[in-house]
Backbone as JSON, one array per atom type, in Angstrom:
{
  "sequence": "MQPAKAVAPRPVVRPVPAREEVVGPPCPACGTPNPPGRRFCRRCATPLDPQAAAEALPWWRTVWPFRRRVRAGSGRWVRLLVILVVVAALCVGGFLLLPAGRALIEDTRDKLGGTKAVTPVHVTASASVSGHPASNTTDGLSNRYWGAPGPGASVTYTFGKPFRLVDLIITNGASDAPQQYATEARALEMDMEVTSSDGTVHRKSVSLDDKAGPQTVTTGIDDVVGVRLVLRSVTGLTAGRHVALAEVEFFRRS",
  "N": [[-23.02, 41.21, -98.87], [-22.01, 42.78, -95.95], [-21.45, 41.64, -92.58], [-23.2, 42.99, -89.71], [-21.85, 45.36, -87.4], [-20.79, 44.45, -84.19], [-22.37, 45.62, -81.28], [-21.86, 46.66, -78.05], [-23.98, 46.03, -75.25], [-25.7, 48.6, -73.48], [-24.77, 49.53, -70.18], [-26.74, 48.76, -67.32], [-27.87, 50.88, -64.98], [-28.29, 50.48, -61.68], [-30.44, 51.6, -59.16], [-29.16, 52.98, -56.17], [-29.89, 51.79, -53.04], [-31.41, 53.71, -50.53], [-29.59, 54.63, -47.66], [-30.2, 53.04, -44.72], [-31.27, 54.57, -41.88], [-30.41, 53.89, -38.69], [-31.32, 53.94, -35.4], [-30.19, 53.47, -32.3], [-28.72, 51.55, -29.6], [-25.14, 51.55, -29.66], [-22.86, 49.06, -30.96], [-20.8, 47.31, -28.69], [-18.4, 46.43, -29.68], [-17.84, 47.12, -32.45], [-19.11, 49.53, -32.79], [-21.34, 49.99, -34.37], [-24.64, 51.17, -34.77], [-27.58, 49.66, -33.49], [-30.9, 48.34, -33.81], [-33.33, 48.85, -31.2], [-33.81, 46.25, -28.81], [-32.5, 44.27, -30.16], [-30.37, 41.42, -29.97], [-27.87, 40.68, -30.89], [-25.13, 42.19, -32.61], [-25.78, 43.7, -35.77], [-23.79, 43.81, -37.56], [-21.26, 42.66, -36.67], [-22.01, 40.62, -35.04], [-21.6, 40.59, -32.3], [-22.52, 40.06, -28.92], [-25.0, 42.23, -27.7], [-25.94, 42.74, -25.18], [-24.22, 41.57, -23.01], [-24.16, 39.08, -20.53], [-23.2, 39.22, -17.09], [-20.07, 37.79, -16.23], [-19.92, 34.54, -14.83], [-19.33, 34.11, -11.39], [-16.23, 32.98, -10.15], [-15.88, 29.66, -8.93], [-15.13, 28.54, -5.59], [-12.27, 26.45, -4.66], [-13.15, 24.08, -3.45], [-15.63, 23.76, -4.45], [-15.25, 22.79, -6.94], [-15.09, 20.1, -6.97], [-16.77, 17.07, -7.38], [-19.51, 16.16, -5.26], [-19.92, 18.92, -5.23], [-19.65, 20.72, -7.29], [-21.83, 21.23, -8.9], [-24.15, 23.63, -10.09], [-27.0, 24.6, -8.66], [-30.49, 25.25, -8.14], [-31.73, 27.1, -5.32], [-31.76, 25.07, -2.54], [-32.18, 22.81, -4.1], [-31.59, 19.48, -4.24], [-29.79, 19.68, -2.16], [-29.79, 18.43, 0.37], [-29.52, 15.81, -0.4], [-26.95, 15.78, -1.5], [-25.5, 16.45, 0.77], [-25.99, 14.2, 2.34], [-24.71, 12.24, 0.79], [-22.07, 13.12, 1.01], [-21.61, 12.78, 3.77], [-21.85, 9.98, 3.95], [-19.7, 9.16, 2.35], [-17.52, 10.22, 3.79], [-17.79, 8.81, 6.21], [-17.39, 6.18, 5.25], [-14.73, 6.36, 4.39], [-13.45, 6.8, 6.84], [-14.04, 4.42, 8.25], [-12.88, 2.54, 6.49], [-10.19, 3.38, 6.58], [-9.62, 2.86, 9.27], [-9.9, 0.08, 9.37], [-8.03, -0.79, 7.49], [-5.64, 0.23, 8.33], [-3.88, -1.33, 10.14], [-3.15, -3.38, 8.32], [-1.97, -1.89, 6.27], [0.17, -0.75, 7.66], [1.59, -3.05, 8.34], [2.33, -3.91, 5.8], [4.07, -1.86, 5.02], [6.12, -2.18, 6.93], [7.0, -4.78, 6.29], [8.0, -4.31, 3.75], [10.12, -2.6, 4.36], [11.67, -4.43, 5.79], [12.47, -6.14, 3.73], [13.89, -4.45, 2.02], [15.85, -3.32, 3.61], [18.9, -4.05, 5.48], [20.02, -6.8, 7.61], [20.83, -7.73, 10.99], [22.62, -9.76, 13.24], [21.3, -11.09, 16.3], [22.03, -11.89, 19.6], [20.83, -14.08, 22.04], [20.38, -13.57, 25.6], [19.84, -15.48, 27.47], [19.45, -19.01, 27.42], [17.35, -21.65, 27.65], [16.14, -25.0, 28.24], [13.46, -27.37, 28.14], [14.13, -29.99, 28.47], [17.15, -31.88, 28.21], [19.66, -33.84, 26.62], [22.39, -35.47, 28.14], [25.47, -33.81, 27.87], [24.78, -32.39, 25.65], [23.74, -29.52, 25.7], [21.2, -26.88, 25.58], [22.37, -24.47, 25.02], [24.16, -24.93, 23.0], [22.95, -24.35, 20.63], [23.34, -21.71, 20.06], [26.01, -21.16, 19.85], [27.42, -20.67, 17.58], [28.61, -22.76, 16.26], [28.12, -25.28, 14.04], [28.49, -27.97, 14.27], [27.91, -28.81, 16.75], [25.25, -29.57, 18.94], [21.91, -29.18, 20.31], [20.56, -31.66, 22.26], [17.56, -33.33, 22.48], [15.27, -35.37, 24.3], [12.99, -36.27, 22.95], [9.96, -35.7, 20.92], [8.01, -32.77, 21.74], [9.69, -31.58, 23.55], [11.15, -28.44, 24.45], [12.84, -25.34, 23.66], [13.92, -22.25, 24.93], [14.53, -18.86, 24.21], [15.81, -15.91, 25.48], [15.95, -12.38, 25.32], [17.97, -9.38, 25.74], [16.95, -6.77, 25.23], [14.06, -5.32, 23.63], [13.42, -6.0, 20.15], [12.95, -5.87, 16.55], [12.1, -8.78, 15.13], [13.19, -9.94, 12.27], [13.77, -12.3, 10.8], [14.68, -15.77, 11.31], [17.28, -18.22, 11.35], [17.44, -21.63, 11.03], [19.37, -24.42, 11.72], [19.02, -27.62, 11.26], [19.13, -30.94, 12.77], [22.08, -33.01, 13.56], [24.32, -31.75, 12.52], [25.54, -29.42, 10.04], [26.8, -30.68, 8.05], [26.35, -33.03, 5.48], [27.1, -35.73, 5.93], [26.99, -36.13, 8.68], [24.53, -35.2, 9.39], [22.19, -36.84, 9.5], [22.73, -38.55, 11.58], [21.47, -38.37, 13.99], [18.1, -38.01, 15.29], [15.59, -35.8, 13.82], [13.54, -32.87, 14.07], [10.89, -32.18, 12.06], [8.88, -30.42, 12.11], [7.98, -27.51, 13.96], [6.62, -25.72, 16.74], [6.44, -22.34, 17.06], [6.69, -19.8, 19.41], [6.49, -16.47, 19.88], [7.26, -13.88, 21.97], [6.27, -10.61, 22.74], [7.26, -7.36, 24.06], [5.07, -6.27, 25.37], [3.73, -8.41, 26.35], [2.26, -9.82, 24.49], [1.73, -12.79, 22.64], [2.91, -14.32, 19.82], [2.09, -16.84, 17.62], [3.4, -19.38, 15.54], [3.56, -21.86, 13.06], [6.21, -23.87, 12.11], [7.68, -25.37, 9.36], [10.13, -27.65, 8.35], [12.6, -28.66, 5.97], [13.85, -31.95, 5.41], [16.83, -31.93, 5.4], [20.38, -31.23, 5.28], [21.95, -28.21, 6.46], [21.41, -24.58, 6.67], [18.14, -23.12, 7.2], [15.82, -20.67, 6.41], [13.46, -18.81, 8.27], [10.88, -16.64, 7.94], [9.68, -13.91, 9.82], [9.01, -11.16, 10.99], [8.19, -9.55, 13.34], [7.45, -7.22, 15.87], [9.16, -5.7, 18.71], [10.28, -7.92, 20.13], [10.99, -10.07, 22.8], [11.37, -12.63, 23.61], [11.69, -16.04, 22.46], [10.26, -19.15, 21.82], [10.73, -22.51, 20.98], [9.1, -25.43, 20.1], [9.49, -28.83, 19.71], [8.21, -30.83, 17.08], [6.72, -33.51, 15.16], [8.8, -35.63, 14.68], [11.5, -37.25, 13.03], [13.42, -40.2, 12.31], [13.96, -41.09, 14.86], [15.15, -43.48, 16.82], [16.01, -46.36, 18.85], [18.53, -45.5, 21.12], [19.03, -43.1, 19.97], [18.59, -39.47, 19.81], [16.75, -36.33, 19.55], [18.07, -33.84, 17.5], [19.19, -30.49, 17.36], [20.96, -28.22, 15.68], [21.67, -25.41, 15.34], [20.39, -22.13, 15.99], [19.69, -19.02, 14.74], [19.16, -15.55, 15.16], [17.8, -12.58, 13.7], [17.71, -9.09, 13.37], [16.36, -5.95, 12.13], [18.69, -3.91, 10.51]],
  "CA": [[-23.46, 42.09, -97.79], [-21.14, 42.57, -94.8], [-22.18, 41.51, -91.31], [-23.28, 44.21, -88.9], [-20.84, 45.5, -86.36], [-21.34, 44.15, -82.86], [-22.45, 46.77, -80.38], [-22.01, 46.22, -76.66], [-25.19, 46.57, -74.61], [-25.46, 49.68, -72.53], [-24.91, 49.07, -68.79], [-27.94, 49.19, -66.62], [-27.52, 51.5, -63.71], [-29.3, 50.19, -60.66], [-30.5, 52.66, -58.13], [-28.57, 52.66, -54.87], [-30.9, 51.96, -52.0], [-31.1, 54.74, -49.53], [-29.01, 54.07, -46.45], [-31.17, 53.01, -43.63], [-30.8, 55.22, -40.66], [-30.77, 53.08, -37.52], [-31.08, 54.62, -34.14], [-30.2, 52.5, -31.22], [-27.45, 51.45, -28.88], [-24.03, 51.1, -30.51], [-22.22, 47.77, -30.63], [-19.61, 47.55, -27.85], [-17.18, 46.0, -30.36], [-17.54, 47.88, -33.67], [-19.75, 50.85, -32.72], [-22.49, 50.08, -35.27], [-25.91, 51.27, -34.05], [-28.49, 48.54, -33.69], [-32.26, 48.64, -33.36], [-33.61, 48.42, -29.83], [-34.3, 44.89, -28.66], [-31.66, 43.3, -30.86], [-29.46, 40.76, -29.03], [-26.53, 40.61, -31.46], [-24.83, 43.27, -33.55], [-26.13, 43.34, -37.14], [-22.59, 43.82, -38.39], [-20.21, 41.73, -36.23], [-22.65, 39.56, -34.24], [-21.19, 40.64, -30.9], [-23.67, 40.23, -28.02], [-25.21, 43.62, -27.33], [-26.2, 42.83, -23.74], [-23.56, 40.39, -22.42], [-24.41, 38.83, -19.11], [-22.0, 39.28, -16.25], [-19.41, 36.49, -16.13], [-20.21, 33.81, -13.59], [-18.28, 34.23, -10.4], [-15.44, 31.75, -10.05], [-16.2, 28.82, -7.78], [-13.99, 28.17, -4.74], [-11.68, 25.17, -5.08], [-13.88, 22.92, -2.96], [-16.83, 23.6, -5.26], [-14.9, 22.18, -8.22], [-15.06, 18.66, -6.77], [-18.1, 16.49, -7.26], [-20.76, 16.68, -5.84], [-20.09, 20.34, -4.91], [-19.46, 21.61, -8.43], [-23.08, 21.49, -9.6], [-24.89, 24.84, -9.75], [-28.4, 24.2, -8.55], [-31.38, 26.22, -7.52], [-31.67, 27.09, -3.86], [-32.4, 23.93, -1.91], [-32.36, 21.68, -5.0], [-30.64, 18.38, -4.04], [-28.78, 20.01, -1.16], [-29.76, 17.4, 1.4], [-28.99, 14.58, -1.0], [-25.51, 15.93, -1.59], [-24.96, 16.39, 2.13], [-26.02, 12.81, 2.77], [-23.64, 11.54, 0.07], [-20.79, 13.52, 1.6], [-21.48, 12.13, 5.07], [-21.62, 8.55, 3.73], [-18.32, 9.0, 1.85], [-16.59, 10.47, 4.89], [-17.87, 7.68, 7.13], [-16.76, 5.02, 4.62], [-13.27, 6.56, 4.43], [-12.98, 6.61, 8.21], [-14.09, 2.99, 8.57], [-11.87, 1.85, 5.69], [-8.87, 3.69, 7.12], [-9.45, 2.16, 10.55], [-9.73, -1.36, 9.13], [-6.86, -1.07, 6.66], [-4.42, 0.78, 8.92], [-2.91, -2.37, 10.53], [-2.63, -4.07, 7.14], [-1.05, -0.99, 5.59], [1.4, -0.64, 8.45], [2.34, -4.31, 8.21], [2.93, -3.93, 4.46], [5.22, -0.95, 5.03], [7.2, -2.79, 7.71], [7.54, -5.9, 5.51], [8.81, -3.74, 2.67], [11.38, -2.14, 4.97], [12.47, -5.62, 6.1], [13.05, -6.69, 2.5], [14.83, -3.51, 1.42], [16.94, -3.04, 4.53], [19.76, -5.16, 5.87], [19.74, -7.45, 8.89], [21.95, -7.84, 11.92], [22.41, -10.88, 14.16], [21.0, -10.79, 17.7], [22.36, -13.03, 20.45], [20.03, -14.11, 23.28], [21.15, -13.51, 26.85], [19.58, -16.72, 28.21], [18.91, -20.12, 26.64], [16.94, -22.75, 28.54], [15.41, -26.06, 27.58], [12.62, -28.17, 29.03], [14.87, -31.24, 28.69], [18.35, -31.98, 27.4], [20.48, -35.04, 26.74], [23.69, -35.17, 28.76], [26.53, -33.47, 26.93], [24.24, -31.61, 24.52], [22.85, -28.5, 26.28], [20.51, -26.0, 24.64], [23.26, -23.36, 24.65], [24.9, -25.28, 21.78], [22.26, -23.82, 19.45], [23.72, -20.3, 19.85], [27.46, -20.99, 20.0], [28.02, -20.4, 16.28], [29.23, -23.98, 15.73], [27.06, -26.13, 13.52], [28.77, -29.39, 14.52], [27.48, -29.1, 18.11], [23.8, -29.44, 18.87], [21.08, -29.44, 21.49], [19.95, -32.97, 22.19], [16.3, -33.45, 23.21], [14.9, -36.79, 24.39], [11.92, -36.64, 22.02], [9.05, -34.61, 20.57], [7.41, -32.09, 22.88], [10.71, -30.81, 24.25], [11.19, -27.06, 23.98], [13.99, -24.5, 24.0], [13.47, -20.86, 25.06], [15.58, -17.86, 24.07], [15.45, -14.63, 26.08], [16.81, -11.31, 24.81], [18.18, -8.32, 26.7], [16.07, -5.63, 24.97], [13.15, -5.62, 22.52], [13.88, -5.72, 18.79], [12.08, -6.41, 15.51], [12.62, -10.04, 14.63], [12.92, -10.02, 10.84], [13.73, -13.72, 10.48], [15.65, -16.6, 12.02], [17.85, -19.32, 10.55], [17.51, -22.87, 11.8], [20.16, -25.52, 11.18], [18.43, -28.79, 11.91], [19.94, -32.15, 12.81], [23.29, -33.03, 14.36], [25.36, -30.94, 11.91], [25.2, -28.96, 8.69], [27.49, -31.57, 7.1], [25.43, -34.11, 5.1], [27.51, -37.02, 6.47], [26.63, -36.22, 10.09], [23.2, -34.64, 9.61], [21.18, -37.85, 9.82], [23.16, -39.48, 12.63], [20.5, -38.25, 15.07], [16.75, -37.7, 14.84], [15.34, -34.4, 13.53], [12.15, -32.41, 14.14], [10.55, -31.55, 10.79], [7.93, -29.34, 12.39], [8.14, -26.87, 15.26], [5.72, -24.65, 17.12], [7.21, -21.18, 17.49], [5.96, -18.81, 20.18], [7.29, -15.26, 19.99], [6.68, -13.0, 22.98], [6.62, -9.2, 22.63], [7.49, -6.7, 25.34], [3.8, -6.0, 26.04], [3.15, -9.68, 26.76], [1.57, -10.48, 23.38], [2.4, -14.0, 22.16], [2.63, -14.62, 18.42], [2.33, -18.26, 17.37], [3.64, -19.69, 14.14], [3.99, -23.23, 12.8], [7.4, -23.88, 11.25], [7.95, -26.63, 8.68], [11.52, -27.71, 7.9], [12.97, -29.73, 5.05], [14.74, -32.95, 6.01], [18.11, -31.82, 4.69], [21.42, -30.52, 6.02], [22.15, -26.81, 6.09], [20.52, -23.59, 7.28], [16.84, -22.87, 6.6], [15.35, -19.36, 6.88], [12.05, -18.67, 8.64], [10.54, -15.23, 7.97], [8.73, -13.6, 10.89], [8.54, -9.79, 10.94], [7.45, -9.27, 14.57], [8.05, -6.1, 16.6], [9.35, -5.68, 20.17], [10.46, -9.3, 20.58], [11.85, -10.26, 23.98], [11.57, -14.06, 23.85], [11.26, -16.99, 21.43], [10.22, -20.54, 22.31], [10.55, -23.5, 19.93], [8.64, -26.72, 20.59], [9.77, -29.82, 18.67], [7.08, -31.65, 16.65], [6.89, -34.34, 13.96], [10.2, -36.08, 14.69], [11.84, -38.36, 12.14], [14.73, -40.81, 12.57], [14.15, -41.35, 16.3], [15.19, -44.92, 17.11], [16.68, -46.67, 20.11], [19.89, -44.98, 21.21], [19.14, -41.79, 19.31], [17.8, -38.37, 20.36], [16.44, -35.28, 18.56], [19.18, -32.88, 17.47], [18.99, -29.16, 16.75], [22.34, -27.74, 15.68], [21.89, -23.96, 15.47], [19.28, -21.2, 15.77], [20.22, -17.66, 14.65], [18.11, -14.54, 15.12], [18.23, -11.39, 12.98], [16.89, -7.89, 13.46], [16.59, -4.97, 11.07], [19.9, -3.11, 10.8]],
  "C": [[-22.64, 41.77, -96.55], [-21.97, 42.49, -93.52], [-22.15, 42.81, -90.51], [-22.23, 44.19, -87.81], [-21.47, 45.3, -84.99], [-21.28, 45.37, -81.97], [-22.7, 46.25, -78.97], [-23.25, 46.83, -76.05], [-24.82, 47.63, -73.59], [-25.64, 49.16, -71.1], [-26.15, 49.64, -68.14], [-27.53, 49.7, -65.25], [-28.64, 51.25, -62.72], [-29.3, 51.28, -59.59], [-29.93, 52.17, -56.79], [-29.62, 52.87, -53.79], [-30.46, 52.99, -50.97], [-30.62, 54.07, -48.24], [-29.99, 54.2, -45.3], [-30.55, 53.65, -42.39], [-31.33, 54.43, -39.47], [-30.39, 53.87, -36.28], [-31.21, 53.59, -33.03], [-28.85, 52.44, -30.54], [-26.33, 50.96, -29.77], [-23.47, 49.76, -30.02], [-20.99, 48.04, -29.78], [-18.31, 47.19, -28.54], [-16.84, 46.89, -31.55], [-18.21, 49.25, -33.71], [-20.95, 51.01, -33.63], [-23.77, 50.2, -34.46], [-26.83, 50.12, -34.42], [-29.87, 48.91, -33.17], [-32.46, 48.18, -31.93], [-34.2, 47.01, -29.8], [-33.46, 43.84, -29.36], [-30.62, 42.73, -29.88], [-28.02, 40.72, -29.54], [-26.36, 41.74, -32.47], [-25.11, 42.81, -34.98], [-24.92, 43.32, -38.06], [-21.56, 42.76, -37.99], [-20.71, 40.63, -35.3], [-22.15, 39.51, -32.8], [-22.43, 40.78, -30.02], [-23.77, 41.68, -27.55], [-25.46, 43.8, -25.84], [-25.56, 41.63, -23.05], [-23.86, 40.29, -20.94], [-23.09, 38.88, -18.35], [-21.4, 37.89, -16.12], [-19.69, 35.85, -14.78], [-19.03, 33.91, -12.64], [-17.55, 32.9, -10.24], [-15.79, 30.99, -8.78], [-14.97, 28.65, -6.9], [-13.52, 26.76, -5.07], [-12.5, 23.97, -4.64], [-15.18, 22.71, -3.72], [-16.54, 22.99, -6.62], [-14.87, 20.66, -8.14], [-16.48, 18.15, -6.63], [-18.31, 15.98, -5.85], [-20.97, 18.16, -5.58], [-20.18, 21.21, -6.16], [-20.75, 21.95, -9.16], [-23.69, 22.8, -9.12], [-26.39, 24.49, -9.77], [-29.2, 25.34, -7.96], [-31.34, 26.07, -6.01], [-32.45, 25.9, -3.33], [-32.54, 22.72, -2.79], [-31.26, 20.65, -4.79], [-29.62, 18.63, -2.96], [-28.67, 18.93, -0.09], [-29.22, 16.08, 0.87], [-27.48, 14.64, -1.08], [-24.85, 15.84, -0.21], [-24.92, 14.97, 2.65], [-24.93, 12.0, 2.09], [-22.28, 11.86, 0.67], [-20.57, 12.82, 2.93], [-21.19, 10.64, 4.91], [-20.19, 8.31, 3.26], [-17.31, 9.2, 2.96], [-16.59, 9.31, 5.88], [-17.19, 6.44, 6.56], [-15.24, 5.14, 4.63], [-12.72, 6.34, 5.83], [-12.95, 5.14, 8.59], [-13.02, 2.22, 7.8], [-10.46, 2.11, 6.2], [-8.6, 2.96, 8.43], [-9.17, 0.68, 10.33], [-8.43, -1.67, 8.4], [-5.57, -0.56, 7.28], [-3.45, -0.29, 9.38], [-2.3, -3.09, 9.33], [-1.63, -3.19, 6.39], [0.26, -0.83, 6.33], [2.25, -1.88, 8.33], [3.02, -4.39, 6.84], [4.15, -3.04, 4.39], [6.4, -1.57, 5.77], [7.82, -3.97, 6.96], [8.42, -5.4, 4.38], [10.15, -3.24, 3.2], [12.28, -3.32, 5.34], [13.18, -6.15, 4.87], [14.12, -5.76, 1.92], [16.03, -3.23, 2.31], [17.77, -4.27, 4.84], [19.35, -5.73, 7.22], [21.02, -7.56, 9.71], [21.63, -8.94, 12.92], [22.17, -10.37, 15.58], [21.28, -12.05, 18.52], [21.51, -13.0, 21.72], [20.93, -14.1, 24.51], [20.95, -14.77, 27.69], [18.99, -17.75, 27.25], [18.6, -21.25, 27.62], [16.13, -23.76, 27.76], [14.58, -26.83, 28.59], [13.29, -29.5, 29.37], [16.06, -31.27, 27.75], [19.04, -33.31, 27.66], [21.84, -34.65, 27.29], [24.75, -34.92, 27.69], [26.07, -32.64, 25.76], [23.25, -30.57, 25.05], [22.24, -27.61, 25.2], [21.38, -24.84, 24.2], [24.08, -23.67, 23.4], [24.23, -24.7, 20.53], [22.61, -22.37, 19.16], [25.22, -20.08, 19.95], [28.17, -20.72, 18.69], [28.7, -21.59, 15.64], [28.14, -24.94, 15.31], [27.33, -27.62, 13.71], [28.51, -29.76, 15.99], [25.99, -28.8, 18.18], [23.17, -29.6, 20.25], [20.41, -30.8, 21.29], [18.71, -33.04, 23.07], [15.88, -34.91, 23.22], [13.82, -37.2, 23.4], [11.03, -35.47, 21.69], [8.37, -34.05, 21.81], [8.4, -31.29, 23.68], [10.79, -29.41, 23.63], [12.46, -26.37, 24.43], [13.51, -23.06, 23.96], [14.66, -19.93, 25.03], [15.06, -16.53, 24.61], [16.45, -13.57, 25.67], [16.85, -10.14, 25.79], [17.28, -7.12, 26.49], [15.22, -5.95, 23.74], [13.77, -5.26, 21.17], [12.86, -6.3, 17.81], [12.74, -7.65, 14.93], [12.22, -10.18, 13.16], [12.81, -11.48, 10.4], [14.7, -14.46, 11.38], [16.09, -17.73, 11.11], [18.02, -20.52, 11.45], [18.36, -23.88, 11.04], [19.75, -26.77, 11.94], [19.42, -29.95, 11.94], [21.2, -31.98, 13.64], [24.38, -32.12, 13.81], [24.86, -30.43, 10.57], [25.92, -29.78, 7.62], [26.56, -32.74, 6.77], [25.81, -35.46, 5.71], [27.07, -37.2, 7.92], [25.19, -35.79, 10.38], [22.22, -35.69, 10.13], [21.63, -38.84, 10.88], [22.26, -39.42, 13.86], [19.14, -37.9, 14.48], [16.6, -36.19, 14.63], [13.85, -34.09, 13.68], [11.84, -31.66, 12.85], [9.49, -30.47, 10.95], [8.17, -28.82, 13.81], [7.02, -25.87, 15.48], [6.57, -23.51, 17.67], [6.3, -20.19, 18.2], [6.88, -17.62, 20.43], [6.57, -14.3, 20.93], [7.2, -11.58, 22.8], [6.73, -8.58, 24.02], [6.2, -6.39, 26.09], [3.08, -7.27, 26.48], [2.4, -10.42, 25.67], [2.4, -11.66, 22.88], [1.94, -14.26, 20.72], [3.02, -16.06, 18.15], [2.44, -18.52, 15.88], [4.1, -21.15, 14.03], [5.12, -23.22, 11.78], [7.59, -25.28, 10.68], [9.36, -26.6, 8.1], [11.7, -28.86, 6.93], [13.94, -30.69, 5.74], [16.05, -32.98, 5.22], [19.09, -31.04, 5.55], [21.51, -29.08, 5.55], [21.14, -25.88, 6.72], [19.23, -23.41, 6.49], [16.27, -21.6, 7.24], [13.85, -19.39, 7.14], [11.76, -17.19, 8.79], [9.48, -14.97, 9.04], [8.17, -12.18, 10.76], [7.66, -9.42, 12.13], [8.2, -8.21, 15.37], [8.19, -6.4, 18.08], [9.48, -7.09, 20.76], [11.41, -9.34, 21.78], [12.1, -11.73, 24.28], [11.03, -14.9, 22.72], [11.33, -18.39, 22.01], [9.92, -21.46, 21.13], [10.19, -24.84, 20.56], [8.8, -27.73, 19.46], [8.53, -30.68, 18.39], [7.51, -32.51, 15.46], [8.34, -34.79, 13.78], [10.38, -37.25, 13.73], [13.22, -38.9, 12.51], [14.98, -41.13, 14.02], [14.03, -42.85, 16.55], [15.92, -45.12, 18.43], [18.13, -46.18, 20.07], [20.07, -43.63, 20.54], [18.31, -40.75, 20.08], [17.62, -37.33, 19.27], [17.5, -34.19, 18.66], [18.75, -31.59, 16.77], [20.32, -28.43, 16.84], [22.45, -26.25, 15.99], [20.59, -23.2, 15.21], [19.86, -19.78, 15.83], [19.08, -16.67, 14.47], [18.66, -13.27, 14.47], [17.19, -10.27, 13.13], [17.2, -6.97, 12.29], [17.76, -4.08, 11.46], [19.63, -1.62, 10.62]]
}
């Protein structure tokens, strides 16, 4: 007996649902009508009643604490108080830091710029040993010196017009040559008094190494019209000797 022939099942025809007629506002994007009260399009999900775009804030409202959108009167006084405190703090900080900031700028200019030698117009001393006047400290010769009888003696340099004293170079002792340096006593400490054109006196303690050769002292003082050096902490002062200061050179910003 032969097997029966396979017969494909008949397709089932499903009834097509009747198209629902919707009456309502059309979608602004695809035009599909939507039932009243619907918020998004039933076809493309586009908002059916888009709210008006928020008005752009002015630039000053984009900075905290202005950028917050708040209800009328909500936190307004708190924000105003914060603003006033910040402004007051900036004013006080600027007032306190202005001299320091200016000094930093001037010091940077001193380091980056060049220097130029300045020659005083008058050199006087409170006391001098015969044959060794104070003018020897500005003659450009390091083998001639100002001889002072002992500690406490001072030398004063006066300049023709105000300038910014960037630094000065001191050559201590009787000479910059090591063989002659220690033949006389030396002051290892000095009190420096720098006078500005407005009468302000800037005081600085200068410490020197007990060695031959020039030594640089950084100052950075504006409107200088006079410099006074007072000898302190003398070494090598014995009978028949005096305190020697070979050379003092002054430099301004070029």
